[in-house]
Amino acid sequence: MSDLRKEMHAAMKADDHAKVIKAAKGILRIDYTDMYAHKALQQTYKAMGDSTEYLKHHAIEFGLLHSIIDSGDGKTCATGWHVVQINEEYFILGMLGAQLKQQSLISGDPSCDQMDVHTDKGDMTYFFEIDLVREMEMKMFGGK
């Protein structure tokens, strides 16, 4: 996945549409919910003039995005945006134009990542509820 992500970003910088598509589709074969890959595909297809594929990946990207931002307001740990992968946090921060200053783990019920960021509106804090992420990590590493 890491190699495919590197290939995708390099191809995007080089404006190599065929390689962007190949790498992004490779990522989606592993994880169809990867918003970065859908974003790369929708931008690439838009640049190529393929409105069908552009609209498809745009709808998927924003459907996934809204499934997260509609889950809370991100203003407190209790009302944090629910994520199932940490990279979703960074995708959303990128969409907000936020630059991460500090990330802190808040253990509790719920558990969340506190993201202190800088935006064009000043310094802000966003919260992401990560109970599902922690549950999956515990299963992967043999915990309960």
Short mmCIF file of C-alpha atoms in Angstrom, two decimals:
data_model
loop_
_atom_site.label_atom_id
_atom_site.label_comp_id
_atom_site.label_asym_id
_atom_site.label_seq_id
_atom_site.Cartn_x
_atom_site.Cartn_y
_atom_site.Cartn_z
CA MET A 1 0.00 0.00 0.00
CA SER A 2 2.83 2.37 0.88
CA ASP A 3 4.55 1.77 -2.46
CA LEU A 4 1.30 2.31 -4.37
CA ARG A 5 0.69 5.55 -2.48
CA LYS A 6 4.20 6.78 -3.37
CA GLU A 7 3.68 5.82 -7.03
CA MET A 8 0.33 7.62 -7.09
CA HIS A 9 1.75 10.84 -5.65
CA ALA A 10 4.78 10.77 -7.96
CA ALA A 11 2.51 10.20 -10.96
CA MET A 12 0.25 13.07 -9.87
CA LYS A 13 3.25 15.41 -9.68
CA ALA A 14 4.37 14.25 -13.12
CA ASP A 15 0.85 14.60 -14.56
CA ASP A 16 1.05 10.97 -15.71
CA HIS A 17 -2.64 10.10 -15.84
CA ALA A 18 -2.15 6.43 -16.73
CA LYS A 19 0.16 5.84 -13.76
CA VAL A 20 -2.14 7.74 -11.37
CA ILE A 21 -5.04 5.54 -12.45
CA LYS A 22 -3.00 2.34 -12.16
CA ALA A 23 -1.67 3.16 -8.68
CA ALA A 24 -4.98 4.51 -7.34
CA LYS A 25 -6.88 1.48 -8.59
CA GLY A 26 -4.24 -0.72 -6.96
CA ILE A 27 -4.90 1.06 -3.66
CA LEU A 28 -8.66 0.61 -4.08
CA ARG A 29 -8.21 -3.14 -4.68
CA ILE A 30 -6.70 -3.26 -1.18
CA ASP A 31 -8.98 -0.70 0.47
CA TYR A 32 -11.96 0.59 -1.48
CA THR A 33 -12.65 3.23 1.19
CA ASP A 34 -9.35 5.06 0.62
CA MET A 35 -10.41 8.69 0.08
CA TYR A 36 -6.97 9.73 -1.19
CA ALA A 37 -7.23 7.24 -4.08
CA HIS A 38 -10.77 8.33 -4.97
CA LYS A 39 -9.66 11.98 -4.86
CA ALA A 40 -6.70 11.22 -7.15
CA LEU A 41 -8.97 9.38 -9.57
CA GLN A 42 -11.66 12.05 -9.64
CA GLN A 43 -9.06 14.78 -10.27
CA THR A 44 -7.33 12.71 -12.94
CA TYR A 45 -10.52 11.79 -14.76
CA LYS A 46 -11.67 15.41 -14.61
CA ALA A 47 -8.38 16.53 -16.20
CA MET A 48 -8.83 13.84 -18.89
CA GLY A 49 -12.40 14.95 -19.61
CA ASP A 50 -13.96 11.63 -18.54
CA SER A 51 -17.05 12.97 -16.79
CA THR A 52 -18.52 9.54 -15.99
CA GLU A 53 -15.48 8.33 -14.04
CA TYR A 54 -14.93 11.80 -12.55
CA LEU A 55 -18.48 11.93 -11.18
CA LYS A 56 -18.27 8.35 -9.90
CA HIS A 57 -15.10 8.90 -7.86
CA HIS A 58 -16.20 12.38 -6.75
CA ALA A 59 -19.44 10.90 -5.38
CA ILE A 60 -17.58 8.10 -3.59
CA GLU A 61 -14.96 10.46 -2.11
CA PHE A 62 -17.56 12.88 -0.80
CA GLY A 63 -19.89 10.09 0.34
CA LEU A 64 -17.08 8.68 2.46
CA LEU A 65 -16.13 12.14 3.69
CA HIS A 66 -19.72 12.94 4.71
CA SER A 67 -20.08 9.60 6.47
CA ILE A 68 -17.40 10.88 8.84
CA ILE A 69 -18.19 14.58 9.20
CA ASP A 70 -21.90 13.87 9.63
CA SER A 71 -21.09 11.61 12.62
CA GLY A 72 -20.33 14.53 14.96
CA ASP A 73 -19.10 18.09 15.00
CA GLY A 74 -15.44 17.44 15.81
CA LYS A 75 -15.48 20.02 18.61
CA THR A 76 -15.13 17.72 21.64
CA CYS A 77 -14.07 14.15 22.27
CA ALA A 78 -17.71 13.21 22.96
CA THR A 79 -18.83 14.74 19.65
CA GLY A 80 -15.75 13.84 17.64
CA TRP A 81 -15.87 12.67 14.06
CA HIS A 82 -15.97 8.84 13.94
CA VAL A 83 -13.17 7.29 11.91
CA VAL A 84 -12.19 3.70 11.22
CA GLN A 85 -8.67 4.50 9.94
CA ILE A 86 -6.19 7.10 11.12
CA ASN A 87 -5.49 8.25 7.54
CA GLU A 88 -9.10 9.48 7.43
CA GLU A 89 -8.16 12.06 10.07
CA TYR A 90 -5.36 13.41 7.92
CA PHE A 91 -7.55 13.45 4.82
CA ILE A 92 -10.15 15.56 6.60
CA LEU A 93 -7.54 17.91 8.03
CA GLY A 94 -6.17 18.33 4.51
CA MET A 95 -9.62 19.11 3.16
CA LEU A 96 -9.98 21.74 5.89
CA GLY A 97 -6.62 23.26 4.93
CA ALA A 98 -5.37 22.56 8.44
CA GLN A 99 -1.72 22.11 9.32
CA LEU A 100 -1.16 19.72 12.21
CA LYS A 101 0.69 21.22 15.16
CA GLN A 102 0.19 18.43 17.69
CA GLN A 103 -1.72 15.16 18.01
CA SER A 104 -2.72 13.74 21.39
CA LEU A 105 -4.47 10.50 22.32
CA ILE A 106 -7.29 10.84 24.83
CA SER A 107 -8.14 7.45 26.35
CA GLY A 108 -11.61 7.07 27.73
CA ASP A 109 -15.16 6.47 26.65
CA PRO A 110 -14.94 7.39 23.87
CA SER A 111 -11.25 7.41 23.00
CA CYS A 112 -10.22 10.11 20.58
CA ASP A 113 -7.38 11.83 18.82
CA GLN A 114 -7.10 15.49 19.64
CA MET A 115 -5.63 17.36 16.70
CA ASP A 116 -4.30 20.83 17.40
CA VAL A 117 -4.00 22.57 14.04
CA HIS A 118 -3.34 25.88 12.40
CA THR A 119 -5.76 27.14 9.75
CA ASP A 120 -6.21 30.39 7.88
CA LYS A 121 -8.77 31.22 10.62
CA GLY A 122 -6.16 30.68 13.35
CA ASP A 123 -5.38 27.84 15.73
CA MET A 124 -8.11 25.27 16.25
CA THR A 125 -8.64 21.86 17.80
CA TYR A 126 -10.52 18.98 16.21
CA PHE A 127 -11.44 15.65 17.76
CA PHE A 128 -11.74 12.27 16.06
CA GLU A 129 -13.46 9.39 17.87
CA ILE A 130 -11.25 6.32 17.38
CA ASP A 131 -12.95 3.52 19.34
CA LEU A 132 -13.26 1.33 16.21
CA VAL A 133 -9.61 1.97 15.30
CA ARG A 134 -8.51 0.89 18.77
CA GLU A 135 -10.81 -2.15 18.70
CA MET A 136 -9.34 -3.30 15.37
CA GLU A 137 -5.79 -2.73 16.65
CA MET A 138 -6.51 -4.81 19.75
CA LYS A 139 -7.82 -7.67 17.58
CA MET A 140 -4.79 -7.44 15.28
CA PHE A 141 -2.31 -7.51 18.13
CA GLY A 142 -4.06 -10.14 20.23
CA GLY A 143 -5.60 -7.90 22.89
CA LYS A 144 -9.16 -7.85 24.08
#
